[in-house]
XYZ file of C-alpha atoms in Angstrom:
678
model
C -46.278 38.460 17.173
C -43.918 37.517 19.985
C -42.281 40.912 20.217
C -45.746 42.601 20.250
C -46.741 40.414 23.181
C -43.483 41.162 24.998
C -43.929 44.927 24.601
C -47.554 44.683 25.650
C -46.639 42.857 28.841
C -43.786 45.285 29.535
C -46.058 48.262 29.449
C -49.158 46.590 30.776
C -49.612 49.053 33.621
C -49.522 52.042 31.336
C -51.724 50.545 28.676
C -54.297 49.488 31.257
C -55.098 53.039 32.308
C -55.420 54.294 28.734
C -58.836 54.384 27.269
C -59.387 51.797 24.623
C -62.130 53.952 23.175
C -59.814 56.870 22.265
C -59.650 57.242 18.491
C -56.087 57.650 17.129
C -53.747 56.470 14.380
C -49.950 56.254 13.979
C -49.149 57.954 10.705
C -45.411 57.277 10.566
C -42.246 56.591 12.685
C -38.837 58.108 11.856
C -35.407 57.322 13.418
C -32.678 60.003 13.347
C -28.979 60.034 14.429
C -26.971 63.024 15.697
C -24.336 63.865 14.654
C -24.523 62.606 11.098
C -20.826 61.540 11.063
C -19.784 59.724 14.213
C -16.189 59.255 15.289
C -14.991 56.660 17.739
C -15.213 58.056 21.288
C -17.909 60.700 20.560
C -21.496 60.612 21.841
C -24.274 59.326 19.566
C -27.946 60.262 20.077
C -30.707 58.277 18.366
C -34.150 59.966 18.271
C -37.332 58.038 17.467
C -40.159 60.378 16.333
C -43.792 59.284 16.003
C -46.504 61.200 14.138
C -49.824 60.317 15.845
C -53.276 61.706 14.953
C -56.081 61.667 17.597
C -59.392 63.282 18.552
C -58.900 66.793 20.013
C -59.286 67.094 23.776
C -58.400 63.492 24.614
C -55.786 62.484 27.204
C -52.115 61.935 26.219
C -51.534 58.460 24.840
C -48.103 57.764 26.433
C -46.652 55.672 23.550
C -43.907 53.041 24.138
C -40.673 53.326 22.149
C -38.428 50.323 21.427
C -34.940 50.667 19.829
C -33.312 47.859 17.757
C -29.779 47.160 16.461
C -29.599 44.589 13.693
C -33.173 43.497 14.613
C -32.200 42.893 18.242
C -33.902 44.999 20.941
C -31.399 47.171 22.807
C -33.552 49.789 24.661
C -37.194 50.669 25.425
C -38.966 53.569 27.160
C -42.310 55.421 27.377
C -42.925 59.115 26.841
C -45.736 61.638 27.106
C -44.328 63.189 23.989
C -44.308 61.808 20.499
C -40.551 61.141 20.579
C -37.895 59.298 22.632
C -34.090 59.366 22.790
C -31.376 56.640 23.095
C -27.822 57.907 23.849
C -24.635 55.880 23.190
C -21.676 57.357 25.049
C -18.999 56.921 23.943
C -19.640 55.383 20.522
C -17.269 52.574 19.541
C -16.682 50.549 16.423
C -18.740 47.734 17.906
C -21.787 50.049 17.726
C -21.598 49.942 13.936
C -24.842 48.470 12.534
C -28.407 48.903 11.247
C -30.712 50.661 13.750
C -34.507 51.022 13.839
C -37.277 51.875 16.330
C -40.929 50.946 16.856
C -43.857 52.778 18.553
C -46.566 50.854 20.460
C -49.877 52.474 21.509
C -52.628 50.228 22.871
C -52.855 47.476 20.255
C -51.411 49.576 17.465
C -47.757 49.805 16.445
C -45.550 51.003 13.629
C -41.826 50.557 12.924
C -39.363 52.949 11.294
C -37.115 52.200 8.385
C -33.579 50.997 9.189
C -30.945 53.681 9.747
C -27.305 52.712 9.036
C -24.907 53.951 11.722
C -21.194 54.037 10.838
C -18.502 54.628 13.458
C -15.250 56.023 12.110
C -11.892 55.093 13.664
C -10.812 52.822 16.538
C -9.602 53.970 19.885
C -5.861 53.618 20.445
C -4.981 50.517 22.515
C -3.101 50.562 25.822
C 0.338 48.920 26.073
C 2.236 47.581 29.059
C 5.426 45.530 29.628
C 6.409 42.985 32.260
C 9.837 44.612 32.828
C 11.303 47.979 32.042
C 14.899 46.864 32.702
C 16.150 43.554 31.240
C 19.365 41.736 30.333
C 20.324 40.202 27.020
C 18.808 36.756 26.682
C 15.781 37.525 28.846
C 12.182 37.739 27.702
C 9.853 40.711 27.822
C 6.093 40.135 27.900
C 4.145 42.895 26.161
C 0.378 43.290 26.640
C -1.707 45.207 24.110
C -5.311 45.928 25.154
C -8.260 47.659 23.452
C -10.502 47.981 26.512
C -13.235 49.919 24.726
C -13.564 47.493 21.811
C -15.107 44.038 21.502
C -13.567 40.855 20.114
C -12.566 39.705 17.614
C -9.565 42.051 17.415
C -6.266 41.680 15.571
C -3.311 43.181 17.461
C 0.057 44.088 15.995
C 2.911 44.531 18.473
C 6.166 46.177 17.429
C 9.661 45.933 18.921
C 11.745 48.910 17.810
C 15.553 48.864 18.147
C 17.230 51.779 16.463
C 16.259 51.445 12.820
C 15.122 47.822 13.154
C 11.424 47.130 13.700
C 10.191 43.638 14.564
C 6.467 42.917 14.236
C 4.289 40.160 15.701
C 0.598 39.755 14.827
C -1.783 38.039 17.226
C -5.584 37.618 16.949
C -7.845 37.860 20.021
C -11.036 35.914 19.416
C -12.678 36.085 22.832
C -10.819 38.838 24.691
C -9.862 42.431 23.981
C -6.135 41.967 24.723
C -3.114 39.758 23.916
C 0.205 38.968 25.637
C 3.289 38.531 23.435
C 6.859 37.502 24.431
C 9.929 39.130 22.878
C 13.479 37.854 23.324
C 16.126 40.436 24.131
C 18.897 39.608 21.666
C 22.562 40.383 21.321
C 23.050 44.027 20.394
C 19.718 45.199 21.807
C 20.209 48.403 23.760
C 17.235 50.676 24.402
C 14.082 48.960 23.137
C 10.721 50.571 22.382
C 7.397 48.731 22.194
C 4.109 49.890 20.679
C 0.980 48.262 19.223
C -2.148 48.814 17.116
C -5.625 47.221 17.108
C -7.661 46.272 14.068
C -11.386 45.578 14.321
C -13.695 44.479 11.548
C -17.277 43.625 10.835
C -19.306 42.363 7.909
C -19.367 45.876 6.465
C -15.989 47.445 7.215
C -12.553 47.254 8.830
C -10.811 49.946 10.914
C -7.280 50.162 12.341
C -6.411 52.277 15.359
C -3.617 54.727 15.808
C -0.501 53.329 17.468
C -0.448 53.133 21.235
C 2.017 55.093 23.276
C 5.626 53.886 22.922
C 7.199 52.269 26.031
C 10.948 52.218 26.668
C 12.711 49.079 27.979
C 16.363 49.430 28.990
C 18.725 46.515 28.191
C 21.755 45.607 30.326
C 24.689 43.783 28.706
C 25.689 40.687 30.802
C 28.998 40.286 28.994
C 30.842 41.874 26.120
C 31.103 40.638 22.570
C 33.907 38.027 22.527
C 37.359 39.086 21.460
C 39.171 36.575 19.201
C 42.954 36.511 18.616
C 45.032 34.225 16.363
C 48.744 33.417 16.782
C 51.089 33.773 15.033
C 48.605 35.460 12.623
C 45.578 34.779 10.468
C 47.967 33.919 7.592
C 50.162 30.920 8.380
C 52.013 28.152 6.560
C 51.642 24.404 6.921
C 53.780 23.175 9.781
C 53.300 26.335 11.871
C 51.752 26.155 15.317
C 48.225 27.582 15.383
C 46.641 29.139 18.510
C 43.233 30.774 18.836
C 42.315 32.805 21.964
C 38.782 33.886 22.895
C 37.929 36.264 25.798
C 34.871 38.183 27.108
C 34.286 40.832 29.773
C 31.486 40.070 32.217
C 29.243 42.788 33.677
C 29.684 43.573 37.340
C 26.106 42.481 37.996
C 26.547 39.203 36.146
C 27.963 35.933 37.470
C 30.946 34.588 35.541
C 29.973 31.030 36.479
C 26.997 31.280 34.134
C 29.146 31.912 31.027
C 30.227 29.222 28.527
C 32.732 29.999 25.762
C 33.019 27.858 22.612
C 35.553 27.946 19.769
C 34.396 26.294 16.550
C 35.591 25.943 12.972
C 32.730 26.180 10.533
C 30.169 23.863 12.208
C 32.655 21.796 14.264
C 33.240 22.668 17.935
C 36.970 22.565 18.644
C 36.874 23.363 22.364
C 34.634 24.846 25.061
C 35.185 26.382 28.476
C 32.554 26.778 31.217
C 32.583 29.076 34.248
C 35.310 31.244 32.783
C 35.715 34.313 30.615
C 38.351 32.893 28.237
C 39.114 29.801 26.122
C 41.875 28.723 23.730
C 42.569 26.170 20.994
C 46.022 25.113 19.762
C 47.450 22.819 17.085
C 51.161 22.104 16.812
C 51.229 21.493 13.085
C 48.767 23.416 11.008
C 47.753 21.926 7.639
C 45.796 23.204 4.669
C 42.682 21.498 6.029
C 42.830 23.855 9.023
C 42.011 26.829 6.824
C 38.539 28.206 7.379
C 36.218 30.389 9.450
C 36.757 30.295 13.231
C 34.038 31.535 15.586
C 34.203 32.454 19.250
C 30.807 32.190 20.935
C 29.838 33.227 24.488
C 26.528 31.912 25.890
C 24.579 32.289 29.087
C 20.990 31.143 29.211
C 19.336 32.647 26.146
C 22.012 35.333 25.783
C 24.560 34.696 23.040
C 27.327 36.751 21.383
C 29.801 35.774 18.681
C 32.929 36.939 16.897
C 34.514 35.341 13.820
C 37.807 35.393 11.934
C 39.044 33.612 8.794
C 42.437 31.863 8.999
C 44.421 31.300 5.798
C 46.870 28.349 5.661
C 49.454 28.318 2.866
C 50.361 24.887 1.514
C 53.933 23.807 2.290
C 53.940 21.219 -0.502
C 51.214 19.678 -2.610
C 49.723 16.276 -2.093
C 51.835 13.514 -3.701
C 50.588 11.766 -6.839
C 50.691 7.984 -7.256
C 50.884 6.361 -10.695
C 50.269 2.643 -11.177
C 48.838 0.287 -13.747
C 45.382 -0.247 -12.357
C 44.561 -3.457 -14.289
C 47.230 -6.043 -15.130
C 47.459 -9.766 -15.759
C 48.858 -12.032 -13.084
C 52.588 -12.506 -13.609
C 53.090 -9.110 -15.224
C 55.163 -6.389 -13.534
C 53.265 -4.229 -11.019
C 54.979 -0.811 -10.988
C 54.315 2.120 -8.619
C 55.654 5.680 -8.961
C 55.160 8.523 -6.434
C 56.048 12.200 -6.907
C 55.447 15.687 -5.465
C 54.961 18.584 -7.845
C 57.715 21.202 -7.472
C 60.065 18.885 -5.584
C 62.769 16.521 -6.784
C 61.733 12.979 -6.023
C 65.368 12.004 -5.330
C 65.419 14.352 -2.322
C 62.291 12.911 -0.724
C 61.471 9.676 1.054
C 58.293 7.922 -0.096
C 56.351 5.065 1.434
C 53.800 2.824 -0.234
C 50.826 1.663 1.815
C 48.024 -0.771 1.066
C 44.776 0.361 2.675
C 43.145 -2.084 5.110
C 46.413 -3.963 5.297
C 49.570 -3.868 7.392
C 51.722 -3.548 4.279
C 53.960 -0.455 4.337
C 57.003 -0.427 2.060
C 59.699 2.181 1.663
C 59.937 3.013 -2.007
C 63.245 3.193 -3.795
C 64.998 6.429 -4.608
C 62.913 8.537 -6.907
C 59.671 7.111 -5.481
C 59.691 3.839 -7.462
C 58.515 0.347 -6.505
C 58.131 -2.749 -8.670
C 57.076 -6.371 -8.126
C 55.526 -9.334 -9.944
C 51.776 -8.977 -9.827
C 49.774 -11.632 -8.007
C 46.017 -11.917 -7.594
C 46.317 -11.169 -3.860
C 47.925 -7.800 -4.676
C 44.448 -6.503 -5.533
C 43.486 -3.477 -3.356
C 43.695 0.270 -2.698
C 47.155 1.851 -2.521
C 48.484 5.261 -1.400
C 51.929 6.736 -1.207
C 52.974 9.212 1.463
C 55.801 11.673 2.028
C 56.883 13.768 5.046
C 58.415 17.284 4.865
C 59.016 19.403 7.985
C 56.969 16.949 10.029
C 54.045 17.364 7.655
C 52.932 14.042 6.181
C 50.681 13.894 3.172
C 49.125 10.946 1.362
C 48.158 10.625 -2.255
C 44.698 9.871 -3.511
C 43.959 6.120 -3.250
C 44.457 4.115 -6.426
C 42.709 0.803 -7.045
C 44.880 -2.006 -8.394
C 43.410 -5.232 -9.820
C 45.620 -8.165 -10.785
C 43.673 -10.601 -12.970
C 44.407 -14.280 -12.504
C 43.633 -16.283 -15.664
C 40.309 -18.063 -15.902
C 40.602 -21.829 -15.518
C 38.862 -24.328 -17.783
C 35.176 -24.042 -16.929
C 32.825 -26.906 -16.181
C 29.514 -27.000 -18.038
C 26.763 -29.044 -16.408
C 22.975 -29.252 -16.439
C 21.221 -27.764 -13.420
C 19.314 -31.041 -12.905
C 22.537 -33.112 -13.001
C 20.842 -35.308 -15.659
C 21.771 -35.254 -19.319
C 18.202 -35.653 -20.455
C 15.982 -32.975 -21.804
C 12.257 -32.833 -22.493
C 11.409 -31.523 -25.917
C 9.764 -28.109 -25.688
C 10.878 -27.424 -22.137
C 13.598 -25.120 -20.781
C 17.124 -26.482 -20.421
C 19.249 -24.816 -17.710
C 23.039 -25.077 -18.038
C 25.561 -23.942 -15.411
C 29.050 -22.736 -16.395
C 31.669 -22.169 -13.696
C 35.446 -21.714 -13.446
C 37.120 -22.529 -10.152
C 39.890 -19.970 -10.683
C 39.979 -16.509 -12.168
C 39.628 -12.933 -10.980
C 36.145 -11.469 -11.415
C 34.404 -9.997 -13.222
C 34.321 -13.043 -15.509
C 32.243 -13.086 -18.684
C 30.968 -16.577 -19.526
C 29.982 -17.360 -23.119
C 27.821 -20.335 -24.173
C 28.295 -21.996 -27.564
C 26.321 -24.618 -29.474
C 28.769 -25.987 -31.947
C 30.435 -22.888 -33.345
C 27.376 -20.718 -32.749
C 27.728 -18.199 -29.905
C 24.486 -18.105 -27.937
C 24.708 -15.964 -24.772
C 27.083 -13.892 -22.593
C 26.702 -13.560 -18.825
C 29.062 -11.603 -16.536
C 29.602 -12.613 -12.904
C 31.213 -10.157 -10.465
C 31.561 -12.546 -7.529
C 34.303 -15.135 -7.350
C 33.030 -18.705 -7.599
C 29.593 -17.661 -8.891
C 28.179 -19.763 -11.734
C 26.653 -18.412 -14.915
C 23.166 -19.767 -15.524
C 22.018 -20.162 -19.132
C 18.374 -20.921 -19.981
C 17.601 -22.517 -23.343
C 14.373 -23.565 -25.028
C 14.843 -26.992 -26.650
C 12.478 -27.159 -29.620
C 14.300 -29.279 -32.210
C 16.661 -32.267 -32.227
C 19.483 -29.977 -33.326
C 19.361 -28.403 -29.877
C 20.565 -31.572 -28.153
C 24.306 -31.626 -28.699
C 27.522 -29.665 -28.946
C 27.173 -27.313 -25.943
C 30.395 -25.693 -24.662
C 31.270 -22.641 -22.594
C 34.305 -20.541 -21.808
C 35.121 -17.709 -19.407
C 37.187 -14.570 -19.947
C 38.315 -11.689 -17.780
C 40.853 -8.942 -18.342
C 43.753 -11.355 -18.165
C 45.593 -11.404 -21.462
C 45.366 -15.205 -21.653
C 42.262 -16.681 -23.228
C 40.336 -19.358 -21.337
C 39.942 -22.823 -22.957
C 36.545 -24.312 -23.766
C 34.728 -26.633 -21.423
C 34.034 -30.239 -22.346
C 31.202 -30.559 -24.863
C 27.855 -31.553 -23.440
C 25.246 -33.654 -25.260
C 21.713 -34.568 -24.224
C 19.208 -37.340 -24.707
C 15.783 -36.161 -25.747
C 12.678 -37.232 -23.891
C 9.563 -36.757 -26.016
C 6.306 -36.128 -24.240
C 3.423 -38.570 -24.681
C 0.868 -36.925 -26.927
C -2.146 -39.223 -26.494
C -3.195 -42.463 -24.782
C -5.859 -44.799 -26.245
C -7.527 -47.686 -24.393
C -9.007 -50.510 -26.526
C -10.616 -53.867 -25.686
C -10.872 -57.336 -27.202
C -13.619 -57.947 -28.061
C -14.031 -54.420 -29.393
C -17.763 -54.314 -28.549
C -16.959 -53.991 -24.865
C -19.137 -57.044 -24.054
C -17.548 -60.118 -22.483
C -19.199 -63.478 -21.953
C -19.303 -64.389 -18.322
C -16.265 -66.529 -17.506
C -14.406 -65.677 -20.694
C -11.050 -63.735 -20.814
C -10.919 -59.933 -21.179
C -8.035 -58.224 -23.006
C -7.366 -54.452 -22.602
C -4.750 -52.666 -24.735
C -3.290 -49.284 -23.617
C -1.539 -47.614 -26.534
C 0.405 -44.299 -26.755
C 0.850 -41.930 -29.679
C 4.402 -40.508 -29.636
C 6.525 -40.383 -26.496
C 9.896 -41.709 -25.362
C 10.435 -45.120 -23.735
C 10.377 -46.570 -21.140
C 6.679 -46.025 -20.468
C 4.791 -46.874 -17.317
C 1.337 -48.224 -18.163
C -1.239 -48.403 -15.371
C -4.760 -49.847 -15.690
C -7.591 -48.689 -13.404
C -11.163 -49.543 -12.700
C -12.944 -46.218 -12.288
C -14.635 -46.999 -8.976
C -11.408 -48.319 -7.405
C -8.524 -46.226 -6.107
C -5.875 -48.916 -6.601
C -4.693 -49.942 -10.019
C -5.547 -53.380 -11.385
C -2.385 -53.773 -13.441
C 0.885 -51.886 -13.988
C 4.059 -52.475 -15.996
C 7.085 -50.515 -17.238
C 8.072 -51.474 -20.774
C 10.053 -50.230 -23.740
C 7.025 -50.482 -26.020
C 4.192 -48.242 -27.150
C 1.430 -50.719 -26.229
C 0.666 -52.556 -23.013
C -1.734 -55.542 -22.998
C -3.553 -56.751 -19.899
C -5.337 -60.132 -19.861
C -7.991 -60.743 -17.238
C -8.970 -64.414 -17.152
C -12.476 -65.651 -16.306
C -14.042 -62.204 -16.326
C -17.267 -62.231 -14.333
C -20.152 -59.977 -13.366
C -18.368 -58.557 -10.295
C -15.604 -57.168 -12.491
C -18.006 -55.323 -14.769
C -17.533 -51.502 -14.873
C -15.637 -48.552 -16.410
C -11.917 -48.924 -17.120
C -9.159 -46.481 -18.132
C -5.363 -46.403 -18.244
C -2.541 -43.913 -17.830
C 0.819 -43.748 -19.563
C 3.791 -41.842 -18.171
C 7.442 -41.311 -18.921
C 10.032 -38.883 -17.563
C 8.361 -36.042 -19.464
C 4.611 -36.458 -19.021
C 1.676 -38.454 -17.661
C -1.458 -38.796 -19.832
C -4.952 -40.144 -19.075
C -6.757 -42.379 -21.622
C -10.367 -42.572 -22.673
C -12.852 -44.519 -20.487
C -14.329 -47.837 -21.637
C -17.480 -49.426 -20.216
C -17.103 -53.240 -19.993
C -20.309 -55.303 -19.724
C -20.629 -59.020 -18.837
C -23.100 -61.129 -20.922
C -24.224 -64.797 -20.750
C -21.996 -67.534 -22.165
C -23.017 -69.199 -25.496
C -23.663 -72.682 -23.976
C -25.944 -71.100 -21.415
C -27.824 -69.453 -24.228
C -28.144 -72.898 -26.018
C -29.420 -74.577 -22.861
C -31.939 -71.823 -22.404
C -33.005 -72.195 -26.080
C -33.416 -75.992 -25.771
C -35.336 -75.523 -22.571
C -37.595 -73.006 -24.235
C -38.179 -75.375 -27.219
C -38.921 -78.296 -24.910
C -41.295 -76.157 -22.944
C -43.036 -75.153 -26.161
C -43.312 -78.803 -27.315
C -44.617 -79.822 -23.936
C -47.227 -77.136 -23.965
C -48.267 -78.115 -27.530
C -48.498 -81.806 -26.561
C -50.592 -80.974 -23.541
C -52.951 -78.878 -25.613
C -53.252 -81.632 -28.231
C -53.869 -84.257 -25.610
C -56.500 -82.141 -23.965
C -58.183 -81.560 -27.272
C -58.220 -85.272 -28.178
C -59.513 -86.163 -24.751
C -62.304 -83.704 -25.098
C -63.214 -85.026 -28.526
C -63.164 -88.629 -27.272
C -65.458 -87.770 -24.419
C -67.880 -86.110 -26.766
C -67.981 -89.248 -29.015
C -68.458 -91.491 -26.003
C -71.479 -89.542 -24.947
C -73.002 -89.950 -28.395
C -72.515 -93.752 -28.357
C -74.034 -94.108 -24.959
C -77.030 -92.159 -26.002
C -77.627 -94.572 -28.959
C -77.496 -97.925 -26.802
C -80.583 -100.081 -25.293
C -82.921 -98.356 -22.863
C -85.393 -100.071 -20.431
C -88.772 -98.296 -20.501
C -91.292 -98.679 -17.693
C -94.671 -97.336 -17.360
C -96.244 -95.801 -14.486
C -96.690 -99.153 -12.976
C -92.948 -100.005 -13.413
C -93.632 -102.477 -16.031
C -91.258 -103.302 -18.764
C -92.234 -102.083 -22.175
C -92.917 -104.382 -24.886
C -90.056 -105.502 -27.014
C -91.299 -103.636 -29.996
C -91.744 -100.455 -28.054
C -88.197 -100.571 -26.790
C -86.671 -101.052 -30.151
C -88.622 -98.170 -31.570
C -87.378 -95.816 -29.016
C -83.747 -96.938 -29.439
C -84.045 -96.581 -33.130
C -85.320 -93.014 -32.807
C -82.415 -91.994 -30.571
C -79.824 -93.701 -32.672
C -81.095 -91.935 -35.734
C -79.760 -88.712 -34.240
C -82.752 -86.570 -34.717
C -82.160 -82.981 -33.728
C -85.513 -81.902 -32.650
C -85.798 -80.772 -29.105
C -88.762 -83.037 -28.497
C -87.006 -86.027 -29.780
C -83.884 -85.425 -27.700
C -86.041 -84.769 -24.685
C -87.835 -88.028 -25.337
C -84.600 -89.914 -25.624
C -83.360 -88.411 -22.405
C -86.580 -89.316 -20.724
C -86.257 -92.805 -21.966
C -82.951 -93.189 -20.393
């Protein structure tokens, strides 16, 4: 939709004058390429043809043609005809792709099918150099450029020297050229440079023909060095050796820039600057001087070399030293030195101890003998001189073994006590004796362990697990080295066992854990197994300090607390410890109860209170009953009766009434009458 709008706007002026009422249709659109096979550098013509049907006699439609490469618009035009052309001149590899065209008339359009366009070949690149005349050691910058092609391009640049061809490959990602440096090396004369370009796409890859070949002339700043050896390249030990090295500098080159080096293998023997010659001499050549000698001339990056191999014939072989390498102190230490092919009686030998000032002239025949001492240990060589050539033998190591003294066996803790089940560490050491010394530990006649010590004065450490009582006595050790004398045994070592405490039990008297207030409390802390002495400590759980402690040679500790009261009530425990362990007991809760006499007093008081209460109740009851009887008696006594005129009743009347009340009649009327009478 967007590209339709863009085309419509582009050709708005043309479309505006065309009649929208003209009847037409676009039947098809075809894109063609000429020629069919396109080579790089040729012209390429793309023709877009439209087949349009319309009403006869109408005006030309002037269609718009748009050309695309890989779906990207590259060209557009209008035409009065039904076709349009797009010319690519010249065609390059970068024009390789899928082409198509579209025709737009008023609001109608149609697009052709895609036409693949393939460009064969790549144009040859152009080559240029920074210098056409150079000297050895200088650099030449070569540029290879494919001006008609588009990046990315891979360039290959070639340096051709006679039959040797050096290649360097460089990619150009954003440009169509590269610059490459080449070093002009020793031996380069007339150099030729050329290059090729390689371009590629998703579909194909093409490589160009080689560029033209450019000539670069090389000037030699100095000649290849000349090397001479005196007296010759084959000499004998003791001869004087001289090596000469010379070069010839070019007339256009400054001698002050030249440095000449003479080296043997990788070692520089001498060097000379600002000159065209150098020399190396040695008054007395030896076999070690044989090897490859190189003369090297340098100036900047320019370098030239010449080499020669010098053979040195041995005047006499290296002497051989014979000696007993391991002897016992006090034995004879004998040295013998000889040279193969020579009579020892005609030569003078010297014996040297390395890293020492000792140098001794050996006796006739190259012999030397002495009594061996421990301090004679060391490296020895013998040497001999013939025609001012001195040679030394291979070093020989001599060890004189001093006998091992009686060792001392001791426990690492310095205490002759051992905890059953734990590790016992014993140290065995001899003050004298040449290492290495092998220490052996014995228990009785049983050999237990061997340990070798290579440092003088170093102890052997033996670790033993003591699990039974049989492991507590009879330990001895001895040390041996290569001395022929055997070392005596150490003094036997015995140990005292310390058994660990297995369990601690806290008990109380009384066993119920209840103590009458003011009575004594007895706590017993008892161990099961364990060596004496034992430290017993009693604690109250809520206190940090102990309440009692003692160290005894017993298995039970008893603590008496007199007049135990309520404030001392609580939880108690004890600990037991010896030199092997410390164990915590069980916890006991101690409660304080009332004393027996207090209980009796309380009982008597309760009984008395009960009797008192009973007496009071009885008394109250009797009093109540007495009052009730008194009321009855009073009711039966004489009563004065008056009439309404307050006159006394007649004697007979009064007695009758009294007799009725005294009779105790229960009728309500009678009681009421008696009450009224009163």
